[in-house]
Every structure is written in structure tokens, then in C-alpha cells.
Amino acid sequence: KSDGFWRRPNMFKKQQQDVFEERYLRFISILGKGNFGSVELCRYDPWGDNTGDLVAVKELQSNKQATVADFQREIQTISSLHCDYIVKYKGICYSTGRLSTKLVMEYLPYGSLIGYMEKHRQNVCTRRLLLFASQICKGMEYLQSMRYVHRDLAARNILVASDTLVKIADFGLMKIIPVDKEYYRVTQPGESPVFWYAPESISELKFSHKSDVWSFGIVLHELFSYCDISRNPKRLCIQKIGSYVQSPSMAIHLVNLLKDNWRLPAPSQCPPKVHSIMMQCWEFNSEDRPSFSSLQDLIENSLLDERE
Ligand SMILES: Cc1cnc(Nc2cc(F)c(C3CCN(C)CC3)c(F)c2)nc1Nc1ccc(F)c(N2CCCS2(=O)=O)c1
């Protein structure tokens, strides 16, 4: 089998945009439906002998004008990210027939963190949860260094590459913070569930690295709840607020609860040090929350306590 050198369509050109030919992209299965498209498992098999690589292909579903622009921006964004803790971009595929562009990414065989936790909950110890937390934190530190605000950090958007490696995925809502500002203000509220949002994001639509830190605290809670659906942030907030409350006022109820210092209860068997990290991420005033680099130290410190 050739070393794949001649297989690369543009082996001479610096591969800033690796082009995948649609005719070699073999559909295998649907992996999931994202917030604006679907993700398929395909094999890129130019030699037609099943020796090609498995890839995850994200296709823009609807052809609404706005989402095409968003999708182009997502392609632009993800192709500029190079970090071990962020799902890798491989290239694009222009599908001639359907006038749409597909995003080709590395395929992570273990799937979403939520599915992984449901399946392997029994043999995931605290140290592994802290390892995953520190990898997500490193990915967020990298995004911050690029002035990106993720805006949708949640366990549902974390993928599992192996038993010891998780990566951040799904950059549909990510924004760049302008150089002269500390936050990004969106014009209209998105459809992302408010249960992962910092109070200033809910009430003022303000998103910053510090609102991503709040969401990171929620992800920590999900991790130490083993992504148990019965104890997920949305379920716990609705139990507190009352399931009779409808969605727009749900946000107001939640912000008032947070103002009164209510927070998600510590997950059962959660080490006190980890619960204290969550509480620091959930400081009401964004400037009182830790940065991702200091979060890294706090997590490493907790890891030391867990050394058997
Ligand atoms: C880029 C990428 C790389 N590798 C993978 N591996 C992967 C492997 C898997 F076995 C599964 C599952 C595991 C469970 N059984 C039942 C079905 C397949 C799986 F879901 C994913 N998935 C990627 N993306 C992706 C896929 C699917 C998605 F729903 C979302 N999204 C999540 C929120 C917005 S999203 O649409 O972006 C991203």
C-alpha cells in the first residue's frame, strides 16, 4: 500500500485547505444532528479498497442564507485551530450536485462524552474525571489565547478520542472578541439552553472568557455527575424553579435564583476541592471567577490529592 503520498490531492501546496473529492467520500452512518447540520461517518477511500481513513463529515442541512455564512465562518475558524484538545480539521469537500460545502474532520471513535460516561461509568475514577477536566481546560486556554469565546461549552459538545483523551467539538456558536473589548454581545438570544450560561449572558447577552469559565464549571458538574441525565443541569434547575414555568421567564427565574446565591448542588461523592472549583467558576461577578490558566493549577492540585 503506497505511503499515501500520491493520494494527497495537493501534496505540493501548503495544505491550508485540504480538498476532499466527493466521489471518494463513502457514507457509512449518521453520527448525529448538530445545532445546524448533521455529522456523518464516512471513509475517504480514493483507492476504493477500504484502506482509506475514517472521517467525520459535517454537512450544512438547511440552505437558509444566514447559516451558509455561519457555516463558512465555522470552516474558517476550525481550520485555524491547532490544539490536541480540539477536534482536528482535515479539509473541505465541495459537493457539486447539492451546491453545499462539507467540513471534513478527524473521526473520534468513542463518540460524545455523555454517551461514553453512560457506557463506562463503572470504571471511570476521580483521577480520570480530573484528567478529562484538565484537557477541556487546556483546550479552552488555547481558544482564549486565540481570543475565541466558545459560548456553547457543555458535555454534549465534548468528544472522546480514547480512554484517556477528550476534545472540544462543535464551534457553531463560537465568536471572536474584538481587540478593544473584554466581551462579545450577541444581538438576539440563541437557542442554547440557559442552564449552561453565566448570569450576564442570560440577562445582558454578554459572552466573555469568564462566561466560558462559568460554563466550564457546569461541565465539571456534568463530569462529576457522570453525565447522569437525571442529575443534569437542566433537570436540576427546573426541579428548583418548578416545571410549570415556561421558557422565556425560565431565564429570569434562573438569574434571580443565581442572584440569591442558589447554585447547582454538589454531585454525590464529589471531592470537596472539586466542588470548590465549581463554586469559584460560578462567582456571580465575572471578574471574581478564575482564569482558565489558574483553573489548570486548581485541577492539577486536586489531582495530587487523588494520587492513590
Ligand atoms: C467531529 C467528530 C468527530 N468524531 C465523532 N465521533 C463520534 C463517534 C460516535 F460513535 C458517535 C455516536 C456514539 C453513539 N451512537 C449511538 C451514535 C454515534 C458520535 F456521536 C460521534 N463525532 C464528531 N462530531 C459529531 C458527531 C455527532 C454529533 F452529534 C456531534 N454534535 C454534538 C453536538 C452538536 S454536533 O452536531 O456537532 C458532533
Coordinates of C-alpha atoms and ligand atoms in Angstrom, one line a residue:
K1 CA 0.0 0.0 0.0
S2 CA 1.6 3.3 -1.0
D3 CA 2.5 5.6 1.8
G4 CA -0.4 7.8 0.8
F5 CA 2.0 10.5 -0.6
W6 CA 0.5 10.4 -4.1
R7 CA -3.0 10.1 -2.6
R8 CA -2.8 13.7 -1.3
P9 CA -4.6 15.7 -3.9
N10 CA -2.4 18.7 -3.3
M11 CA 0.8 17.3 -1.8
F12 CA 2.8 20.3 -3.1
K13 CA 0.5 23.1 -2.0
K14 CA 0.7 24.1 1.7
Q15 CA -2.5 22.3 2.9
Q16 CA -4.3 25.3 4.4
Q17 CA -7.5 23.9 2.7
D18 CA -7.2 20.2 2.0
V19 CA -9.9 19.4 -0.6
F20 CA -11.6 16.0 -0.4
E21 CA -13.2 14.7 -3.6
E22 CA -16.9 13.8 -3.0
R23 CA -16.7 10.8 -5.2
Y24 CA -14.2 9.1 -2.8
L25 CA -16.2 10.0 0.3
R26 CA -18.1 6.8 1.2
F27 CA -21.0 7.3 3.5
I28 CA -21.1 4.8 6.4
S29 CA -23.6 6.2 9.0
I30 CA -25.1 9.3 10.6
L31 CA -23.3 10.2 13.8
G32 CA -25.6 12.9 15.0
K33 CA -27.7 16.0 14.4
G34 CA -26.0 19.2 15.4
N35 CA -27.5 22.6 16.1
F36 CA -27.4 23.4 12.4
G37 CA -26.4 20.4 10.5
S38 CA -25.7 16.6 10.6
V39 CA -22.5 14.8 11.1
E40 CA -21.8 11.6 9.1
L41 CA -19.2 8.9 9.4
C42 CA -17.5 8.4 6.1
R43 CA -14.5 6.6 4.7
Y44 CA -12.3 8.7 2.4
D45 CA -11.3 5.9 0.0
P46 CA -9.7 7.1 -3.2
W47 CA -8.2 3.7 -3.9
G48 CA -11.6 2.0 -3.4
D49 CA -10.1 -0.8 -1.4
N50 CA -11.4 0.2 2.1
T51 CA -7.9 1.3 3.2
G52 CA -8.9 4.9 3.3
D53 CA -9.3 6.9 6.6
L54 CA -12.5 7.2 8.6
V55 CA -13.6 10.8 8.8
A56 CA -16.4 12.8 10.4
V57 CA -18.2 15.0 7.8
K58 CA -20.3 17.8 8.9
E59 CA -22.9 18.9 6.3
L60 CA -24.9 22.1 6.4
Q61 CA -28.5 20.9 6.4
S62 CA -30.8 23.8 5.6
N63 CA -29.7 26.3 2.9
K64 CA -31.0 29.4 4.8
Q65 CA -28.7 32.2 3.8
A66 CA -27.6 33.1 7.3
T67 CA -26.5 29.6 8.2
V68 CA -24.4 29.3 5.0
A69 CA -22.4 32.3 6.2
D70 CA -22.2 30.9 9.7
F71 CA -21.0 27.6 8.2
Q72 CA -18.3 29.3 6.1
R73 CA -17.2 31.1 9.3
E74 CA -17.1 27.8 11.2
I75 CA -14.9 26.3 8.5
Q76 CA -12.7 29.4 8.6
T77 CA -12.5 29.1 12.4
I78 CA -11.9 25.4 12.9
S79 CA -9.3 25.3 10.1
S80 CA -7.3 27.9 12.1
L81 CA -7.3 25.8 15.4
H82 CA -4.3 23.5 16.1
C83 CA -4.6 22.0 19.6
D84 CA -4.5 18.4 20.9
Y85 CA -7.7 19.1 22.9
I86 CA -9.7 20.4 20.0
V87 CA -11.2 18.2 17.3
K88 CA -8.9 18.3 14.2
Y89 CA -10.0 19.9 11.0
K90 CA -8.9 17.8 7.9
G91 CA -10.4 19.7 5.0
I92 CA -13.4 20.5 2.9
C93 CA -15.5 18.8 0.3
Y94 CA -17.4 20.8 -2.3
S95 CA -20.4 18.7 -3.2
T96 CA -21.1 19.8 -6.8
G97 CA -24.6 18.3 -7.0
R98 CA -26.1 19.9 -3.9
L99 CA -24.2 23.2 -4.0
S100 CA -23.2 22.7 -0.4
T101 CA -19.8 22.5 1.3
K102 CA -18.9 19.8 3.8
L103 CA -16.5 20.1 6.7
V104 CA -14.2 17.1 7.0
M105 CA -12.8 16.4 10.5
E106 CA -10.9 13.6 12.2
Y107 CA -13.2 10.8 13.5
L108 CA -13.1 10.2 17.2
P109 CA -14.3 6.6 17.6
Y110 CA -15.6 6.8 21.2
G111 CA -18.3 9.4 20.5
S112 CA -19.7 12.0 22.8
L113 CA -18.6 12.4 26.4
I114 CA -22.2 11.8 27.5
G115 CA -22.6 8.5 25.7
Y116 CA -19.1 7.4 26.9
M117 CA -19.9 8.2 30.5
E118 CA -23.2 6.3 30.4
K119 CA -21.4 3.3 29.0
H120 CA -18.2 3.3 31.1
R121 CA -19.4 5.0 34.3
Q122 CA -18.4 2.0 36.5
N123 CA -14.7 2.2 35.7
V124 CA -14.1 5.9 35.4
C125 CA -12.4 7.0 38.6
T126 CA -12.0 10.6 40.0
R127 CA -8.5 10.8 38.6
R128 CA -9.8 10.2 35.0
L129 CA -12.6 12.8 35.5
L130 CA -9.9 15.3 36.6
L131 CA -7.7 14.3 33.6
F132 CA -10.7 15.0 31.2
A133 CA -11.4 18.3 33.1
S134 CA -7.8 19.4 32.7
Q135 CA -7.8 18.5 28.9
I136 CA -11.0 20.6 28.4
C137 CA -9.4 23.4 30.4
K138 CA -6.3 23.3 28.2
G139 CA -8.5 23.4 25.1
M140 CA -10.3 26.4 26.5
E141 CA -7.0 28.1 27.4
Y142 CA -5.9 27.7 23.8
L143 CA -9.2 29.1 22.5
Q144 CA -8.8 32.1 24.9
S145 CA -5.2 32.6 23.5
M146 CA -6.8 33.0 20.1
R147 CA -9.4 35.4 21.5
Y148 CA -12.2 32.9 20.8
V149 CA -15.3 32.6 23.1
H150 CA -16.9 29.2 22.7
R151 CA -20.3 30.2 24.0
D152 CA -21.6 26.6 24.0
L153 CA -19.2 24.7 26.3
A154 CA -21.2 21.7 27.5
A155 CA -20.6 18.0 27.9
R156 CA -22.7 17.4 24.8
N157 CA -20.1 19.2 22.8
I158 CA -17.1 17.2 24.1
L159 CA -15.9 14.2 22.2
V160 CA -13.9 11.2 23.4
A161 CA -10.8 10.3 21.3
S162 CA -9.7 7.4 23.6
D163 CA -10.0 6.3 27.2
T164 CA -7.5 9.0 28.2
L165 CA -8.3 11.8 25.7
V166 CA -11.3 14.1 25.2
K167 CA -11.6 17.0 22.7
I168 CA -13.8 20.1 22.3
A169 CA -16.0 20.0 19.3
D170 CA -18.9 21.9 17.6
F171 CA -17.8 25.5 17.1
G172 CA -21.1 26.7 15.6
L173 CA -21.7 29.4 18.3
M174 CA -18.0 30.5 18.7
K175 CA -17.2 34.2 18.4
I176 CA -14.0 36.3 18.3
I177 CA -13.8 39.0 21.0
P178 CA -12.9 42.4 19.3
V179 CA -9.4 43.6 20.4
D180 CA -10.7 46.7 22.2
K181 CA -13.3 44.8 24.2
E182 CA -13.5 42.2 27.0
Y183 CA -16.7 40.6 25.9
Y184 CA -18.9 39.8 22.9
R185 CA -22.6 41.0 23.0
V186 CA -24.9 38.9 20.8
T187 CA -27.9 40.7 19.1
Q188 CA -30.6 38.1 19.8
P189 CA -30.7 35.3 22.4
G190 CA -29.6 32.0 20.8
E191 CA -31.4 28.7 21.4
S192 CA -28.7 27.3 23.5
P193 CA -30.1 26.2 26.9
V194 CA -29.6 28.9 29.6
F195 CA -28.6 26.3 32.2
W196 CA -25.0 26.5 31.0
Y197 CA -25.0 30.3 30.7
A198 CA -23.4 32.8 33.1
P199 CA -25.9 35.3 34.6
E200 CA -24.5 38.2 32.5
S201 CA -25.0 36.1 29.4
I202 CA -28.6 35.4 30.3
S203 CA -29.6 38.9 31.3
E204 CA -27.3 41.0 29.1
L205 CA -26.4 38.6 26.3
K206 CA -22.7 39.3 27.2
F207 CA -20.2 36.5 26.4
S208 CA -16.6 36.5 27.5
H209 CA -13.8 34.2 28.5
K210 CA -15.2 34.5 32.0
S211 CA -18.7 33.4 30.9
D212 CA -16.9 30.4 29.3
V213 CA -15.4 29.7 32.7
W214 CA -18.9 29.6 34.2
S215 CA -19.9 27.0 31.6
F216 CA -16.7 25.1 32.4
G217 CA -17.9 24.9 36.0
I218 CA -21.2 23.4 34.7
V219 CA -19.2 20.9 32.6
L220 CA -17.2 20.0 35.8
H221 CA -20.6 19.3 37.4
E222 CA -21.7 17.1 34.5
L223 CA -18.4 15.2 34.6
F224 CA -18.7 14.5 38.4
S225 CA -22.3 13.6 37.9
Y226 CA -21.0 11.1 35.2
C227 CA -23.3 12.9 32.8
D228 CA -26.3 11.3 34.5
I229 CA -29.4 12.5 32.7
S230 CA -31.4 12.5 35.9
R231 CA -29.0 14.9 37.5
N232 CA -28.1 17.1 34.5
P233 CA -28.0 20.9 34.9
K234 CA -31.3 21.5 33.1
R235 CA -33.2 18.9 35.2
L236 CA -31.8 20.2 38.5
C237 CA -32.6 23.9 37.6
I238 CA -36.2 23.0 36.5
Q239 CA -36.7 21.0 39.7
K240 CA -35.7 24.1 41.7
I241 CA -37.7 26.6 39.6
G242 CA -40.8 24.4 39.0
S243 CA -41.7 22.7 35.8
Y244 CA -44.8 24.8 35.4
V245 CA -42.6 27.8 34.4
Q246 CA -42.4 28.3 30.6
S247 CA -39.1 29.0 28.8
P248 CA -38.8 32.8 28.4
S249 CA -39.5 33.5 32.1
M250 CA -37.4 30.4 33.0
A251 CA -34.3 32.5 32.2
I252 CA -35.5 35.3 34.6
H253 CA -36.3 32.8 37.3
L254 CA -32.8 31.3 36.9
V255 CA -31.0 34.7 37.1
N256 CA -32.9 35.6 40.2
L257 CA -32.1 32.3 41.8
L258 CA -28.4 32.8 41.0
K259 CA -28.6 36.4 42.4
D260 CA -29.9 34.8 45.6
N261 CA -26.8 32.6 45.6
W262 CA -28.5 29.4 44.7
R263 CA -26.2 27.1 42.8
L264 CA -26.3 23.5 41.5
P265 CA -25.9 21.1 44.4
A266 CA -22.6 19.3 44.6
P267 CA -22.8 15.9 42.8
S268 CA -22.8 12.9 45.1
Q269 CA -19.3 11.7 46.1
C270 CA -17.8 14.9 44.5
P271 CA -14.5 15.7 46.3
P272 CA -14.8 18.9 48.3
K273 CA -11.9 20.5 46.4
V274 CA -13.6 19.9 43.1
H275 CA -16.9 21.3 44.4
S276 CA -15.0 24.4 45.5
I277 CA -13.5 24.8 42.0
M278 CA -17.1 24.7 40.6
M279 CA -18.2 27.4 43.1
Q280 CA -15.3 29.6 42.0
C281 CA -16.4 29.2 38.4
W282 CA -19.9 30.3 39.5
E283 CA -19.0 33.6 41.2
F284 CA -21.8 36.0 40.2
N285 CA -19.4 38.8 39.2
S286 CA -17.4 37.6 36.2
E287 CA -14.1 39.2 37.3
D288 CA -14.2 37.1 40.5
R289 CA -14.1 33.9 38.5
P290 CA -10.7 32.2 37.9
S291 CA -9.0 32.3 34.5
F292 CA -8.5 29.0 32.6
S293 CA -4.8 29.0 33.4
S294 CA -5.5 29.3 37.2
L295 CA -8.2 26.6 36.8
Q296 CA -5.5 24.4 35.3
D297 CA -3.5 24.8 38.6
L298 CA -6.5 24.2 40.8
I299 CA -7.3 20.9 38.8
E300 CA -3.6 19.7 39.0
N301 CA -3.7 20.4 42.7
S302 CA -6.9 18.3 43.1
L303 CA -5.2 15.6 41.0
L304 CA -2.4 15.5 43.6
D305 CA -4.9 14.8 46.3
E306 CA -6.3 11.9 44.3
R307 CA -3.0 10.2 44.0
E308 CA -3.6 6.6 45.3
Ligands
LIG1 C1 -16.2 15.8 14.5 C2 -16.5 14.5 15.1 C3 -15.5 13.5 15.2 N1 -15.8 12.3 15.7 C4 -17.0 12.0 16.1 N2 -17.3 10.8 16.6 C5 -18.4 10.2 17.0 C6 -18.5 8.8 17.1 C7 -19.6 8.2 17.6 F1 -19.7 6.8 17.7 C8 -20.8 8.9 17.9 C9 -22.1 8.3 18.3 C10 -22.0 7.4 19.6 C11 -23.4 6.9 19.9 N3 -24.0 6.2 18.8 C12 -25.4 5.8 19.2 C13 -24.2 7.1 17.6 C14 -22.8 7.6 17.2 C15 -20.7 10.3 17.8 F2 -21.8 11.0 18.1 C16 -19.6 10.9 17.3 N4 -18.0 12.9 16.0 C17 -17.8 14.1 15.5 N5 -18.7 15.1 15.5 C18 -20.0 14.9 15.9 C19 -20.8 13.7 15.8 C20 -22.1 13.7 16.2 C21 -22.7 14.8 16.8 F3 -24.0 14.7 17.3 C22 -21.9 16.0 17.0 N6 -22.5 17.0 17.6 C23 -22.9 17.1 19.0 C24 -23.5 18.5 19.3 C25 -23.6 19.3 18.1 S1 -22.8 18.4 16.8 O1 -23.6 18.0 15.8 O2 -21.6 19.0 16.5 C26 -20.6 16.0 16.6

